[in-house]
């Protein structure tokens, strides 16, 4: 493998439907060769199905990988990492929800999340470098809870300020900082290879 080979960026979306103006979709269109884990048609709330979809996507990619996850995609990534089967150069975990605390109305209940394998959220260090990008006013996770998760995962915590859930409903289509974080993770993986 060439030392200059860039890791493939794999987008790991959350549980909601694919949205064209979501920052992950915009980012995938900007990064050559980026791949996106497709939304599930059935078993959408199943953690095992989400983890299997990520694992299947990764099995089709040779070479280094950087994961870019949002919301439940971050939790999918953390669960997947518990049974890591391949090397990952780094991960951006943006706006991870706190599934261990009841979510607002309109989201899955604690019971549904537990029945589908999402809880408890793993709290073991990730086997790869990671950045947790956290909002100070995310309706799906209190900032102190996300900081606790970042510490448990061994992630660098980045305070984004009051950005809601960092999604179109919070005013985010394009999110240029995602590109900065991806460049940082790609650069770090290249530095480690050299």
Coordinates of C-alpha atoms in Angstrom, one line a residue:
X1 CA 0.0 0.0 0.0
X2 CA 1.3 3.4 -0.9
X3 CA 1.9 5.7 2.1
X4 CA 0.1 8.5 0.2
X5 CA -3.1 6.4 -0.1
X6 CA -6.0 8.3 1.5
X7 CA -8.3 6.4 3.8
X8 CA -11.8 5.8 2.3
X9 CA -14.3 7.9 4.2
X10 CA -17.4 5.8 5.3
X11 CA -20.5 7.8 6.3
X12 CA -22.5 6.1 9.0
X13 CA -25.9 7.8 9.2
X14 CA -28.3 7.7 12.1
X15 CA -31.8 6.0 12.3
X16 CA -33.8 8.7 10.5
X17 CA -34.5 8.6 6.8
X18 CA -31.8 9.7 4.3
X19 CA -32.0 13.5 3.9
X20 CA -30.4 15.1 0.8
X21 CA -29.5 18.3 2.6
X22 CA -28.0 16.6 5.7
X23 CA -24.3 17.5 6.2
X24 CA -23.3 13.9 5.9
X25 CA -24.9 13.7 2.4
X26 CA -23.2 17.0 1.4
X27 CA -19.9 15.7 2.7
X28 CA -20.2 12.4 0.9
X29 CA -20.7 14.4 -2.4
X30 CA -17.6 16.4 -1.8
X31 CA -15.2 13.6 -0.9
X32 CA -14.0 11.5 -3.8
X33 CA -14.6 7.8 -3.2
X34 CA -16.7 8.3 0.0
X35 CA -19.1 5.5 0.7
X36 CA -22.4 5.7 2.7
X37 CA -23.9 2.9 4.7
X38 CA -27.4 2.6 3.1
X39 CA -30.5 3.0 5.2
X40 CA -32.1 -0.3 6.2
X41 CA -35.4 -1.2 4.6
X42 CA -36.4 -3.5 7.5
X43 CA -35.2 -4.0 11.1
X44 CA -34.4 -0.2 11.1
X45 CA -34.3 0.0 14.9
X46 CA -32.2 -3.2 15.3
X47 CA -28.8 -2.4 16.6
X48 CA -27.5 -5.7 15.3
X49 CA -28.9 -4.9 11.8
X50 CA -27.3 -1.5 11.9
X51 CA -23.9 -2.9 13.0
X52 CA -24.2 -5.7 10.3
X53 CA -24.8 -3.0 7.6
X54 CA -21.7 -1.1 8.7
X55 CA -19.7 -4.3 8.8
X56 CA -20.9 -5.3 5.3
X57 CA -20.0 -1.9 3.9
X58 CA -16.5 -2.1 5.5
X59 CA -15.9 -5.7 4.2
X60 CA -16.2 -4.3 0.6
X61 CA -13.4 -1.8 1.1
X62 CA -9.8 -2.6 1.0
X63 CA -7.3 -0.3 2.6
X64 CA -7.6 2.2 5.4
X65 CA -10.9 3.7 6.5
X66 CA -12.1 6.8 8.4
X67 CA -15.6 6.6 9.8
X68 CA -17.9 9.7 9.8
X69 CA -20.9 9.0 12.1
X70 CA -23.8 11.1 13.2
X71 CA -26.4 10.6 16.0
X72 CA -27.3 6.9 16.2
X73 CA -24.6 6.2 13.6
X74 CA -22.1 7.2 16.3
X75 CA -23.6 4.6 18.7
X76 CA -23.7 2.0 15.8
X77 CA -19.9 2.7 15.3
X78 CA -19.2 2.2 19.0
X79 CA -21.1 -1.0 19.2
X80 CA -19.4 -2.2 16.0
X81 CA -16.0 -1.4 17.5
X82 CA -16.7 -3.8 20.4
X83 CA -16.2 -6.7 17.9
X84 CA -13.8 -4.9 15.5
X85 CA -12.8 -7.1 12.6
X86 CA -10.6 -4.6 10.7
X87 CA -8.4 -1.6 11.1
X88 CA -9.9 1.8 11.3
X89 CA -7.7 4.9 11.1
X90 CA -10.1 7.2 13.0
X91 CA -13.7 8.2 13.5
X92 CA -15.7 11.4 13.8
X93 CA -18.6 10.8 16.1
X94 CA -20.9 13.8 15.7
X95 CA -23.8 14.5 18.1
X96 CA -24.0 11.1 19.7
X97 CA -27.4 10.6 21.4
X98 CA -27.7 9.5 25.0
X99 CA -29.7 6.4 24.6
X100 CA -29.3 5.6 28.3
X101 CA -31.6 8.6 29.2
X102 CA -35.2 8.9 27.9
X103 CA -35.4 10.8 24.6
X104 CA -37.9 13.5 23.7
X105 CA -41.4 12.5 22.4
X106 CA -41.3 11.3 18.8
X107 CA -38.1 9.3 19.3
X108 CA -37.8 5.6 20.4
X109 CA -38.6 5.0 24.0
X110 CA -36.0 3.6 26.4
X111 CA -37.9 0.2 26.3
X112 CA -37.8 0.1 22.5
X113 CA -34.1 1.0 22.5
X114 CA -33.3 -1.7 25.1
X115 CA -35.4 -4.3 23.2
X116 CA -33.5 -3.6 20.0
X117 CA -30.0 -3.9 21.7
X118 CA -29.0 -0.2 21.8
X119 CA -28.6 0.0 25.6
X120 CA -26.5 0.1 27.6
X121 CA -24.2 2.2 25.5
X122 CA -20.7 0.7 25.5
X123 CA -18.2 2.6 27.6
X124 CA -15.0 1.0 26.7
X125 CA -12.1 2.8 24.9
X126 CA -12.3 2.7 21.1
X127 CA -9.4 0.8 19.4
X128 CA -8.8 3.8 17.1
X129 CA -8.5 7.6 17.4
X130 CA -11.8 9.4 17.5
X131 CA -13.3 12.9 17.8
X132 CA -16.6 13.4 19.5
X133 CA -18.2 16.6 18.2
X134 CA -20.8 17.7 20.8
X135 CA -23.5 20.3 21.0
X136 CA -24.2 22.2 24.1
X137 CA -28.0 22.2 23.5
X138 CA -28.6 18.8 21.8
X139 CA -32.2 17.7 22.6
X140 CA -31.0 14.1 22.4
X141 CA -28.1 14.3 24.8
X142 CA -26.9 16.6 27.6
X143 CA -23.4 18.0 27.1
X144 CA -22.1 16.5 30.3
X145 CA -23.4 13.0 29.3
X146 CA -21.7 13.3 25.9
X147 CA -18.5 14.4 27.7
X148 CA -18.7 11.3 29.9
X149 CA -19.1 9.1 26.7
X150 CA -16.1 10.8 25.0
X151 CA -13.9 10.2 28.1
X152 CA -15.0 6.5 28.3
X153 CA -14.3 6.0 24.6
X154 CA -10.9 7.8 24.8
X155 CA -12.1 10.3 22.3
X156 CA -11.1 14.0 21.9
X157 CA -14.1 16.1 22.8
X158 CA -14.8 19.1 20.6
X159 CA -17.4 21.6 22.0
X160 CA -19.4 22.9 19.0
X161 CA -21.5 25.3 21.0
X162 CA -25.3 25.5 20.6
X163 CA -25.9 23.6 17.4
X164 CA -28.9 21.5 18.4
X165 CA -28.7 18.0 17.0
X166 CA -26.5 19.2 14.1
X167 CA -29.1 18.3 11.5
X168 CA -31.2 20.1 9.0
X169 CA -33.9 20.7 11.6
X170 CA -31.2 22.6 13.6
X171 CA -30.2 24.6 10.6
X172 CA -27.3 22.4 9.4
X173 CA -27.0 21.3 5.8
X174 CA -23.4 21.8 4.9
X175 CA -21.1 21.6 7.9
X176 CA -17.6 22.7 6.9
X177 CA -16.0 21.7 10.2
X178 CA -16.8 18.0 9.2
X179 CA -14.4 18.4 6.3
X180 CA -11.7 19.8 8.7
X181 CA -12.2 16.8 11.1
X182 CA -12.0 14.4 8.2
X183 CA -8.8 16.0 6.9
X184 CA -7.3 15.8 10.5
X185 CA -8.2 12.1 10.8
X186 CA -6.8 11.3 7.4
X187 CA -3.7 13.3 8.1
X188 CA -3.2 11.6 11.4
X189 CA -3.5 8.2 9.8
X190 CA -1.0 9.1 7.1
X191 CA 1.4 10.3 9.8
X192 CA 1.0 7.1 11.8
X193 CA 1.7 5.1 8.6
X194 CA 4.9 7.0 7.9

